[in-house]
Short mmCIF file of C-alpha atoms and ligand atoms in Angstrom, two decimals:
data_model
loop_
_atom_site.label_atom_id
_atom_site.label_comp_id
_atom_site.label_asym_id
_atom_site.label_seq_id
_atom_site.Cartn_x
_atom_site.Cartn_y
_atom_site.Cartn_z
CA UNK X 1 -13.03 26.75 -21.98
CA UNK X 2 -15.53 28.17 -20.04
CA UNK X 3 -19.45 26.82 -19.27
CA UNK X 4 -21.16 24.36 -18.65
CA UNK X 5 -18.36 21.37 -19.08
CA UNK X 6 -20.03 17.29 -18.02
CA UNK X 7 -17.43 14.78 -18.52
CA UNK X 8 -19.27 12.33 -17.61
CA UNK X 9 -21.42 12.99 -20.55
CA UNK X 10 -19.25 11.63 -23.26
CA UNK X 11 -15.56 9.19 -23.14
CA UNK X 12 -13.66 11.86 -25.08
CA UNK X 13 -10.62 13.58 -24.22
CA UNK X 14 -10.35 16.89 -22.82
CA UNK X 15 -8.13 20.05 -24.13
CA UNK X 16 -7.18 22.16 -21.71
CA UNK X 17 -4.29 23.60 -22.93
CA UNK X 18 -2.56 23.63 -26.59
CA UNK X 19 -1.70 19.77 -27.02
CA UNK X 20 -2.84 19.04 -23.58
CA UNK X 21 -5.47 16.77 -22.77
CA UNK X 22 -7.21 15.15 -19.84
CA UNK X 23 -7.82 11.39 -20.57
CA UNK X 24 -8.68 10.10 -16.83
CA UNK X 25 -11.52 8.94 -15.56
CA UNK X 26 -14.65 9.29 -12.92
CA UNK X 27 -15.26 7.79 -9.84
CA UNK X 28 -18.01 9.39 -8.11
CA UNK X 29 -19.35 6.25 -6.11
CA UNK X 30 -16.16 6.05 -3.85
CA UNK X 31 -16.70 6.57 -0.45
CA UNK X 32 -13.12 5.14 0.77
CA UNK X 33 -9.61 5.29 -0.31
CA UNK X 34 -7.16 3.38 0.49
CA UNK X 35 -8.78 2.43 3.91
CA UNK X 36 -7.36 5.48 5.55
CA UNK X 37 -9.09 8.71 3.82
CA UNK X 38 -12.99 9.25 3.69
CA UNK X 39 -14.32 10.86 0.49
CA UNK X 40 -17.86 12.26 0.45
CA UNK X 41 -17.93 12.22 -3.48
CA UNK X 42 -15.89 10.02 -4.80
CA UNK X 43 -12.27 10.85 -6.65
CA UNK X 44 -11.11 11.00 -10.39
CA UNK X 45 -7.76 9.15 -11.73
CA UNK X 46 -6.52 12.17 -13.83
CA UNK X 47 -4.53 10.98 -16.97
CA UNK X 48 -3.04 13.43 -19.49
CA UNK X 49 -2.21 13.50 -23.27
CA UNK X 50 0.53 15.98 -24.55
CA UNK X 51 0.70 16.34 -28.67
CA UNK X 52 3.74 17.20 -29.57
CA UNK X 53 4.79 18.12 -33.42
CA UNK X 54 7.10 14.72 -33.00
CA UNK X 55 4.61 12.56 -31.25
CA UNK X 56 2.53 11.78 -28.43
CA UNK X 57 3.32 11.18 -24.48
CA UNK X 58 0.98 9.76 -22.36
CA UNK X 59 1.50 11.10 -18.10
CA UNK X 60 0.33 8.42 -15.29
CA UNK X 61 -2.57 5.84 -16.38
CA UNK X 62 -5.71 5.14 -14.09
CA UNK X 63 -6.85 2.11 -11.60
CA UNK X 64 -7.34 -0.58 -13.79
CA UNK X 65 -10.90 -1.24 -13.24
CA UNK X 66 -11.36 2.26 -15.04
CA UNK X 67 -9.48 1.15 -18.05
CA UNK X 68 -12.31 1.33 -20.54
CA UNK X 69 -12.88 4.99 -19.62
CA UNK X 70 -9.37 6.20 -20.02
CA UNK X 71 -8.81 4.31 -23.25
CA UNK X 72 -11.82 5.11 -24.69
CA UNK X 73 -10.87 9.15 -24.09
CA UNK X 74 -7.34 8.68 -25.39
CA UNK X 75 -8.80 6.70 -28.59
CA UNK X 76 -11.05 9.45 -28.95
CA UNK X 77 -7.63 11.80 -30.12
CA UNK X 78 -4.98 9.48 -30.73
CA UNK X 79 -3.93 6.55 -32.39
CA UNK X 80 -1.16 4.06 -30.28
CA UNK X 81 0.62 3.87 -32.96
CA UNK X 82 1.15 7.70 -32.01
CA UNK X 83 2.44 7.06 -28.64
CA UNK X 84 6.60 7.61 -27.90
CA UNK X 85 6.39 8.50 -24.49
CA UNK X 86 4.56 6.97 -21.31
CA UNK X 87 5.90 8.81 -17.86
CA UNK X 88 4.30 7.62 -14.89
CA UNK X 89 4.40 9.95 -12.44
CA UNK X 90 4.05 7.32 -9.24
CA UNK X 91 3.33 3.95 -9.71
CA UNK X 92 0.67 3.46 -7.01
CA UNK X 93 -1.99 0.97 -8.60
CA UNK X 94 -4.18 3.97 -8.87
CA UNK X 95 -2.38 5.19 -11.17
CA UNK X 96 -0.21 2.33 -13.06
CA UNK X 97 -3.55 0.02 -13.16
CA UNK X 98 -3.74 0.50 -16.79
CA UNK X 99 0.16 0.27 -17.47
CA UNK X 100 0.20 -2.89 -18.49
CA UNK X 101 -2.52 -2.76 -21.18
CA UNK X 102 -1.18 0.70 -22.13
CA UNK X 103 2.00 -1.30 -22.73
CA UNK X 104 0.86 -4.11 -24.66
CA UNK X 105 -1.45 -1.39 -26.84
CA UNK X 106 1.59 0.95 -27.60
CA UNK X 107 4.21 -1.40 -27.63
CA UNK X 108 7.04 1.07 -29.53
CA UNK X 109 6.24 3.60 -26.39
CA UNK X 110 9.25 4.69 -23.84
CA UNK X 111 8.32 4.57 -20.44
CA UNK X 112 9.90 7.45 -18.51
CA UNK X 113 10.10 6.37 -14.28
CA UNK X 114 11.95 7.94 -11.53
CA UNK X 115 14.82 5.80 -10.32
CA UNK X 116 13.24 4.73 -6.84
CA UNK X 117 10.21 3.40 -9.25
CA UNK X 118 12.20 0.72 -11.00
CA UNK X 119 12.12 -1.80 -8.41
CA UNK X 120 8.11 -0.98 -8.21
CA UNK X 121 7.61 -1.40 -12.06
CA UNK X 122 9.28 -4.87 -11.64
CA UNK X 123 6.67 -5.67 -9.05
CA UNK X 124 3.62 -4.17 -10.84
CA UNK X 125 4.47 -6.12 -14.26
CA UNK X 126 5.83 -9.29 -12.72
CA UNK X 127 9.44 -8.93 -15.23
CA UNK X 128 12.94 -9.01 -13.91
CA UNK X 129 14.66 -8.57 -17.33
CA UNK X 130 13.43 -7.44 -20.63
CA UNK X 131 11.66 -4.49 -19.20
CA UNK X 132 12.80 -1.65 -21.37
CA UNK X 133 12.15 1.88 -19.39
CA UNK X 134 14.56 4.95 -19.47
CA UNK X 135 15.42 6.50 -15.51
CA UNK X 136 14.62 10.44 -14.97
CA UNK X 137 16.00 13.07 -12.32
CA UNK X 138 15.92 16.49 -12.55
CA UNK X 139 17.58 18.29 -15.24
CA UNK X 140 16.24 15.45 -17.90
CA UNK X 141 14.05 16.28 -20.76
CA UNK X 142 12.53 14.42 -23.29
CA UNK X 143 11.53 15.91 -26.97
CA UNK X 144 8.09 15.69 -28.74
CA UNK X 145 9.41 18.18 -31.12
CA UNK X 146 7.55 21.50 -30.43
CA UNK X 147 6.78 19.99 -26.83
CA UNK X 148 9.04 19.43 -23.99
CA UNK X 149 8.77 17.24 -20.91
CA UNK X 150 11.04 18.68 -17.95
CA UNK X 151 11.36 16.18 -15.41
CA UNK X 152 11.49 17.07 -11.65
CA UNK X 153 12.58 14.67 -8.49
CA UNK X 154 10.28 15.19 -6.01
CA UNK X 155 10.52 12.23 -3.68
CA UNK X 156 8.10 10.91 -0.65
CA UNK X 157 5.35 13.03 -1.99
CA UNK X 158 3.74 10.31 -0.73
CA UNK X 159 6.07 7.47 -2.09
CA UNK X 160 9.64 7.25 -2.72
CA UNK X 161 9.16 6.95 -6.63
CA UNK X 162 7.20 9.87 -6.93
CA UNK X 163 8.04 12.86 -9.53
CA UNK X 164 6.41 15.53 -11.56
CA UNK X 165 6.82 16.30 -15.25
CA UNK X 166 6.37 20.11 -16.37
CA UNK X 167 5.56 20.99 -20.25
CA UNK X 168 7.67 23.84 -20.51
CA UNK X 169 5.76 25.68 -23.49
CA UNK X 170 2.28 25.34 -21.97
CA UNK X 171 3.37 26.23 -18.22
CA UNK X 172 1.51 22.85 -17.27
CA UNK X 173 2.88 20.84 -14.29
CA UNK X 174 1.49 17.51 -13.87
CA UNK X 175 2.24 17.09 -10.13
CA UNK X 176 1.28 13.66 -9.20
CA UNK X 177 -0.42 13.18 -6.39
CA UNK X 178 0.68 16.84 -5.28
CA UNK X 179 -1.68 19.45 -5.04
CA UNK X 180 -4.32 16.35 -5.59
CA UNK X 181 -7.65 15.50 -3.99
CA UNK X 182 -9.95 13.18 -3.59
CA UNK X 183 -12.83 15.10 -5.06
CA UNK X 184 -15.23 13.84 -8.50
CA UNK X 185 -16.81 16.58 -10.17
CA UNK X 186 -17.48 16.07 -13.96
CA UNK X 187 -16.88 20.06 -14.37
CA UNK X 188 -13.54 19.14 -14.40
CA UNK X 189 -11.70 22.58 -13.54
CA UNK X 190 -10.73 24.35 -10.22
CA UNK X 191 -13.29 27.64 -11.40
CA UNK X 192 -15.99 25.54 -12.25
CA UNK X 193 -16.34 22.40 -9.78
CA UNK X 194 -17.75 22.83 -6.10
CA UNK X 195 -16.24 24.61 -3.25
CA UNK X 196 -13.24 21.71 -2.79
CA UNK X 197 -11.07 23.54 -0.49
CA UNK X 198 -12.25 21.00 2.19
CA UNK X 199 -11.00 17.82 0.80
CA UNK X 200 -7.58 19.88 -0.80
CA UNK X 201 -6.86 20.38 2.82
CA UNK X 202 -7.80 16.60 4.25
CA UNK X 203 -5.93 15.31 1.31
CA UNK X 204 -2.84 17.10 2.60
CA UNK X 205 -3.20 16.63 6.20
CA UNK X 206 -3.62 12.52 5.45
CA UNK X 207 -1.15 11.87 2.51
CA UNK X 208 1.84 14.68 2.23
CA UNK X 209 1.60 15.52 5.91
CA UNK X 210 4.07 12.48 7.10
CA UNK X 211 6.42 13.83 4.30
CA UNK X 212 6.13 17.75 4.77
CA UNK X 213 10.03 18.12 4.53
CA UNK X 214 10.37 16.34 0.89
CA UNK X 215 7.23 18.77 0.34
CA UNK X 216 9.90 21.95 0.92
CA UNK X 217 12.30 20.70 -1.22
CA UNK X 218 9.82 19.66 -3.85
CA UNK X 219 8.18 23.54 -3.88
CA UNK X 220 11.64 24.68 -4.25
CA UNK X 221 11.87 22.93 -7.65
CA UNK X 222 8.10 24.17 -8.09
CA UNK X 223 8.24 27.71 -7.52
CA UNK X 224 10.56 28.63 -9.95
CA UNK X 225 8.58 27.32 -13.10
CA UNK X 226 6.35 29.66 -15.59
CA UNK X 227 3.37 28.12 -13.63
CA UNK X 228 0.19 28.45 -15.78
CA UNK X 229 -1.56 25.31 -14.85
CA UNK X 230 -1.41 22.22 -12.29
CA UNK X 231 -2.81 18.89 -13.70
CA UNK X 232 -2.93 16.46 -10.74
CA UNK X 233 -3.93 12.50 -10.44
CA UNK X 234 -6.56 13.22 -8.47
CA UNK X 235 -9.43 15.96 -8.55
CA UNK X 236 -9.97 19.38 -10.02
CA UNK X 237 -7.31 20.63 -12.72
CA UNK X 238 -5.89 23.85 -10.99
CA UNK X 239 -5.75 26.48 -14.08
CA UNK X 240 -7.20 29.48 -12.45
CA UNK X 241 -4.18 30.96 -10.26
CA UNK X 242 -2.93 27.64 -9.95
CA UNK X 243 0.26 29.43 -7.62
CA UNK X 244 -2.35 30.09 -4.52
CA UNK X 245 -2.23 26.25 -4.31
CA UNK X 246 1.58 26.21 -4.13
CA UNK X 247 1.79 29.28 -1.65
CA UNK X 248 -1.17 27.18 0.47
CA UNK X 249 1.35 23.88 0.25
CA UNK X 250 4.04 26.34 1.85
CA UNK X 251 1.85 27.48 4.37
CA UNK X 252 0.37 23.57 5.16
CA UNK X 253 3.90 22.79 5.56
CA UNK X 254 4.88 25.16 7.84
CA UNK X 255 4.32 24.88 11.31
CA UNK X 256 0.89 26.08 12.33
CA UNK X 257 2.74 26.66 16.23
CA UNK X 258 4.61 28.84 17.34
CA UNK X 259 7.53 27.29 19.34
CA UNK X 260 6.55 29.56 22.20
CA UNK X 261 9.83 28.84 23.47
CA UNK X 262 13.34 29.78 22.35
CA UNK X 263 14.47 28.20 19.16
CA UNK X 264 17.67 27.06 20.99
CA UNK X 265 15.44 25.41 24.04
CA UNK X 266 14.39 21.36 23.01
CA UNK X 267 10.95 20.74 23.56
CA UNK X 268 9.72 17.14 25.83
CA UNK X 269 6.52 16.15 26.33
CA UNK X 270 5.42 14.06 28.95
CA UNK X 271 1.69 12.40 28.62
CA UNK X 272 0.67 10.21 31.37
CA UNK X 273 -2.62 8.51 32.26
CA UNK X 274 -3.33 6.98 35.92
CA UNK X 275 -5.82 4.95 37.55
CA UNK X 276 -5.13 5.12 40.72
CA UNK X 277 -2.15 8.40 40.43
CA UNK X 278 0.65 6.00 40.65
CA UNK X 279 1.54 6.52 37.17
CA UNK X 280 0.91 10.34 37.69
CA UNK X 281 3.28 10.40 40.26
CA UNK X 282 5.79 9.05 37.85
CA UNK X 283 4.72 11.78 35.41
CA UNK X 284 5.53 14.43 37.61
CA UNK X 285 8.84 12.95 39.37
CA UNK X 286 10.39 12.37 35.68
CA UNK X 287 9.20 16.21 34.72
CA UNK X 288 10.63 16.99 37.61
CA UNK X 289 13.86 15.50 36.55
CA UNK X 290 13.87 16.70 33.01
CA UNK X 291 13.30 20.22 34.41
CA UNK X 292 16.84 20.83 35.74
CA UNK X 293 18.26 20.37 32.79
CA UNK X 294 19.47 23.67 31.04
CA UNK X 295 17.72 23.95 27.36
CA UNK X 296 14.90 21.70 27.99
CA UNK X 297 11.08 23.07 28.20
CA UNK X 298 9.45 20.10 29.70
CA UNK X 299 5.33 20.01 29.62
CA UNK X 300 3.47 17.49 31.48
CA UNK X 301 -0.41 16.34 30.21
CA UNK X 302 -3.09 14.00 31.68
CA UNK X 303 -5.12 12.34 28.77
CA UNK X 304 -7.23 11.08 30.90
CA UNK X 305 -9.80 13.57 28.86
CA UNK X 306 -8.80 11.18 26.00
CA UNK X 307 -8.61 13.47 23.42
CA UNK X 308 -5.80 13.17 21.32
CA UNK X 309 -6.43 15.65 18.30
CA UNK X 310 -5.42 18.55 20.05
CA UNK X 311 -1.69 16.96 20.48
CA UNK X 312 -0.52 16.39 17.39
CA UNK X 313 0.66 19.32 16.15
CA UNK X 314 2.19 19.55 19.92
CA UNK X 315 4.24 16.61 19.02
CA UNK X 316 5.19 17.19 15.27
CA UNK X 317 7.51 20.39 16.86
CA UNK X 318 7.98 18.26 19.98
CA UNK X 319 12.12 16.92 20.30
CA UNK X 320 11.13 14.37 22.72
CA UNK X 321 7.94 12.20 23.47
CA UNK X 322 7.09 10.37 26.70
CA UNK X 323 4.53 8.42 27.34
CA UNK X 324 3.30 6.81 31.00
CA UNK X 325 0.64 4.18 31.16
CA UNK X 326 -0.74 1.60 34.16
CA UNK X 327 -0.58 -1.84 32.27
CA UNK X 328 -4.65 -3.00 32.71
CA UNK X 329 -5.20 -6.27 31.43
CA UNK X 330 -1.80 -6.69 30.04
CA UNK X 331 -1.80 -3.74 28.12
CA UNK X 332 -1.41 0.43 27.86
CA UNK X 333 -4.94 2.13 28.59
CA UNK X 334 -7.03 3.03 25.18
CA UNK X 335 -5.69 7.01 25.41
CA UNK X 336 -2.32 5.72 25.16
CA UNK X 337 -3.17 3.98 22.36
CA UNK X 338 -5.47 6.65 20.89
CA UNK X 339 -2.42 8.99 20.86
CA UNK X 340 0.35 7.18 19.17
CA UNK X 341 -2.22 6.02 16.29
CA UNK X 342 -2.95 9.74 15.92
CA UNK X 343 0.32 10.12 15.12
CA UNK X 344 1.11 8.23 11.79
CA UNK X 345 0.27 11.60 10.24
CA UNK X 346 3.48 13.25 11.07
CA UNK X 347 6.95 12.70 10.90
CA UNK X 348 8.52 11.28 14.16
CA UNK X 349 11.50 9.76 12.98
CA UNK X 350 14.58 10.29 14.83
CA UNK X 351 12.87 12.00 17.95
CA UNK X 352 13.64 10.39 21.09
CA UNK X 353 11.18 8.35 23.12
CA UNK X 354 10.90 7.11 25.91
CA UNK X 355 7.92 5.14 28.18
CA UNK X 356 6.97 4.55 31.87
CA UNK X 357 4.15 3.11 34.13
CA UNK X 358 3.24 1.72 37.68
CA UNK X 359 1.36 -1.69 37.26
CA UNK X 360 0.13 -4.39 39.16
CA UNK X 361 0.83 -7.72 37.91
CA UNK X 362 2.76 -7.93 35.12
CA UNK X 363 3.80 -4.62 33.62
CA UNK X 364 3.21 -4.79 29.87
CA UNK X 365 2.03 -1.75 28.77
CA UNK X 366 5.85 0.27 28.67
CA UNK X 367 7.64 -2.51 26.46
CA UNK X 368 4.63 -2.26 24.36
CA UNK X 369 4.38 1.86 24.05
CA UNK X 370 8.20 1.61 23.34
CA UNK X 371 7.60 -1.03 20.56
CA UNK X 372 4.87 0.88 19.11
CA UNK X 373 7.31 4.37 19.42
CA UNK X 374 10.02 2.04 17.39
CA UNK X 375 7.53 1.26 14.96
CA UNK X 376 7.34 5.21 14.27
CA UNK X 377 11.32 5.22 13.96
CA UNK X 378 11.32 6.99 16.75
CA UNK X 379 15.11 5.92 18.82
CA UNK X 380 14.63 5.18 22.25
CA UNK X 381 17.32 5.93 24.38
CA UNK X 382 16.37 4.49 27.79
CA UNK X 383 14.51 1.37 28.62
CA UNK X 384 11.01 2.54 30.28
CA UNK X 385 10.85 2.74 33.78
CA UNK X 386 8.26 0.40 35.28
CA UNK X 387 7.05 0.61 38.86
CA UNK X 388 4.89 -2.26 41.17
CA UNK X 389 1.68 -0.25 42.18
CA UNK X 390 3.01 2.62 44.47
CA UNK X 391 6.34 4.09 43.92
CA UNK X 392 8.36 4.99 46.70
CA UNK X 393 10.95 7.41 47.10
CA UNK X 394 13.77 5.79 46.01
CA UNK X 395 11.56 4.98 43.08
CA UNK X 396 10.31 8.54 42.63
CA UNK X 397 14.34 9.83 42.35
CA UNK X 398 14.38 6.47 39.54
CA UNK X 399 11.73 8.78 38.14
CA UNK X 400 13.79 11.83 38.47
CA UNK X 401 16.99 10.70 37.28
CA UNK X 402 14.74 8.86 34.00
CA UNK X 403 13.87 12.00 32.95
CA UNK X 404 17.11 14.12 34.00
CA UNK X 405 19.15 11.24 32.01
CA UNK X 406 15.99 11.73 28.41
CA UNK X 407 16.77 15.70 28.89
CA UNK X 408 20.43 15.38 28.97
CA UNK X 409 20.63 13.38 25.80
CA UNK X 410 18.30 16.16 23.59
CA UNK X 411 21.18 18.71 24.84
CA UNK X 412 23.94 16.15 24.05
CA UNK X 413 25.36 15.79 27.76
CA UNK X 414 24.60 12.71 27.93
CA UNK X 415 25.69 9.83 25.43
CA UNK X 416 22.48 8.17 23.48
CA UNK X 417 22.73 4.63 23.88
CA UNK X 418 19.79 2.84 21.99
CA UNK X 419 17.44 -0.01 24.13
CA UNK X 420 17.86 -3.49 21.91
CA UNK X 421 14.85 -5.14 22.36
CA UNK X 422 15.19 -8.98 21.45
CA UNK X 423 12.12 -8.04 18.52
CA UNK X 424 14.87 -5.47 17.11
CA UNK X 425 17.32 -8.92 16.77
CA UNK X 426 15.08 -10.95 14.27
FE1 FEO F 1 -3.04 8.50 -6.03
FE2 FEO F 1 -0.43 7.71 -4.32
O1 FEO F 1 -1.73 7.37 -5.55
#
């Protein structure tokens, strides 16, 4: 299906393979998603249709404010009296907006969820009992006679209900958010809409970044299939050489760094700004520290330049993540804070941290950096070291011993013994 192809032209469904049909709909006046992802032309809520000898299944629904659209294309091929299966994918209102409707419509319907979705479903139809809805891994299949649905877990990719459902005799994978982007072009198809490699790659870095492991083990169920098409919930439908987009997930997910040091040295970073170079005295003393410990490459930066960008990568491979701040008006200084909001992209959970400072009055600004590194589930393994105004020597070797004590524990010489805060207790 080749040519000139407007969707936006007509509400009818869309075959793109034998039985397989795109019911979704268009959204190109969207300028924001979900408050954290720009989009320069809007998105599309991809829903499919797969005909099966046996009956019909319905995969993932749209935002319910774009009901009319997606019901009006499935109406267009099917009656719901024709419906057995509904599989949602990922229950994200995006995508389960127009559950409840489809529900009501095609009341003799399965619904087909991941396990982690159940307690989401509950939420999103406001039923504790009665709900009837059959639990997938993979491994399960479901029959529309001369159609299969394969089911595959695929976790986190971006929330814990999240799977993807292949058709085994028309290659298609309908990946979910996976392979997804925010991206509204009524052409439809990966050879015929606009240059989207752009928004493919911002899509990543914003949503599957965080969750680049579960990615891994989700392309190892991926790889293997007869691939001949990827339908995802949002954006172009990837049927021409849909497997550069899975060898470009691979590559996304692999470290863009190289270590630069030995795979068997740990990596701590040490960022520090200073007003008056109390705090960078800190900086140094607990590098200094950190430095004598066998194993451990310590690197020491001033963001005083305030750009953060450059850093996270740094810090995804990093195994350890200071951070030294003056406390100025009862709180850290705005690089501080610029840098650990950069970070909710990646994955810091389970890496130690650790704060410091010199301060004048009252000395906020560490409790508050180590609150904000707990908030990233990242363990903290030493309370911060705080200093009035200028340290002094015996408060330099503090310093030293700080970040001698941090090293130890990434090489396991020294025990890990986590800081309770009284906010950890309620
Ligand atoms: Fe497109 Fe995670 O919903």
């Amino acid at each position: 299906m080749k040519g000139n192809i407007d969707v936006s032209a007509h509400r009818r469904a869309v075959e793109f393979a034998d039985g397989v049909y795109w019911v979704g709909a268009l959204d190109p006046t969207l300028r924001n998603f979900d408050i954290i992802l720009t989009t320069a032309n809007g998105t599309t809520y991809n829903s499919y249709l797969v005909k099966g000898s046996e009956g019909v299944a319905v995969i993932d629904t749209v935002k319910e404010n774009f009901s009319d659209e997606f019901f009006a294309r499935l109406e267009s091929e099917v009656d719901y009296s024709d419906i057995k299966v509904i599989v949602l994918n990922h229950l994200e209102p995006d995508h389960s907006g127009a559950l409840p409707e489809l529900m009501r419509r095609a009341p003799q319907a399965q619904l087909y969820i991941s396990q982690r979705a159940t307690s989401m479903l509950k939420a999103l139809l406001h039923a504790e009992e009665g709900l009837q809805y059959t639990t997938v891994k993979t491994g399960d299949s479901v029959s529309l006679g001369d159609r299969t649905l394969s089911f595959l877990h695929t976790p986190f990719l971006h929330w814990p209900d999240t799977q993807c459902t292949f058709v085994e005799e028309e290659g298609v994978l309908f990946s979910g958010d996976v392979f997804g982007c925010h991206y509204c072009d009524k052409r439809l198809f990966n050879d015929l809409v606009g240059d989207f490699r752009f928004s493919f790659d911002y899509y990543y870095a914003h949503i599957m970044r965080p969750f680049k492991k579960h990615v891994m083990d989700a392309l190892k169920l991926i790889e293997p299939l007869q691939l001949r098409q990827i339908a995802p919930t949002h954006g172009p439908i990837l049927r021409e050489r849909p497997r550069r987009y899975v060898t470009h997930y691979r590559e996304l997910s692999t470290s863009s760094l190289s270590r630069g040091i030995g795979d068997d040295d740990q990596s701590m970073i040490i960022f520090y700004m200073s007003s008056y170079g109390n705090t960078a005295r800190m900086a140094e003393a607990i590098s200094e520290g950190g430095s004598t410990v066998e194993g451990v490459r310590v690197s020491l930066y001033d963001l005083q330049g305030g750009e953060t960008d450059p850093f996270v990568d740094l810090i995804e491979e990093a195994d350890a993540l200071l951070v030294g701040s003056p406390t100025i008006n009862g709180d850290a200084v705005k690089p501080g804070w610029d840098l650990l909001s950069s970070l909710a992209v990646v994955n810091l959970k389970g890496k130690l941290g650790a704060a410091f400072g010199s301060f004048g009055w009252s000395g906020e600004a560490v409790r508050m950096i180590e609150d904000r590194m707990r908030g990233l589930k990242m363990h903290i393994p030493r309370q911060g070291v705080r200093v009035k105004l200028i340290p002094t020597e015996e408060e330099l070797e503090e310093c030293r011993s700080f970040g001698r004590e941090i090293a130890e524990v990434l090489v396991g010489k020294s025990q890990t013994k986590e800081v309770i805060d009284f906010a950890d207790l309620v």
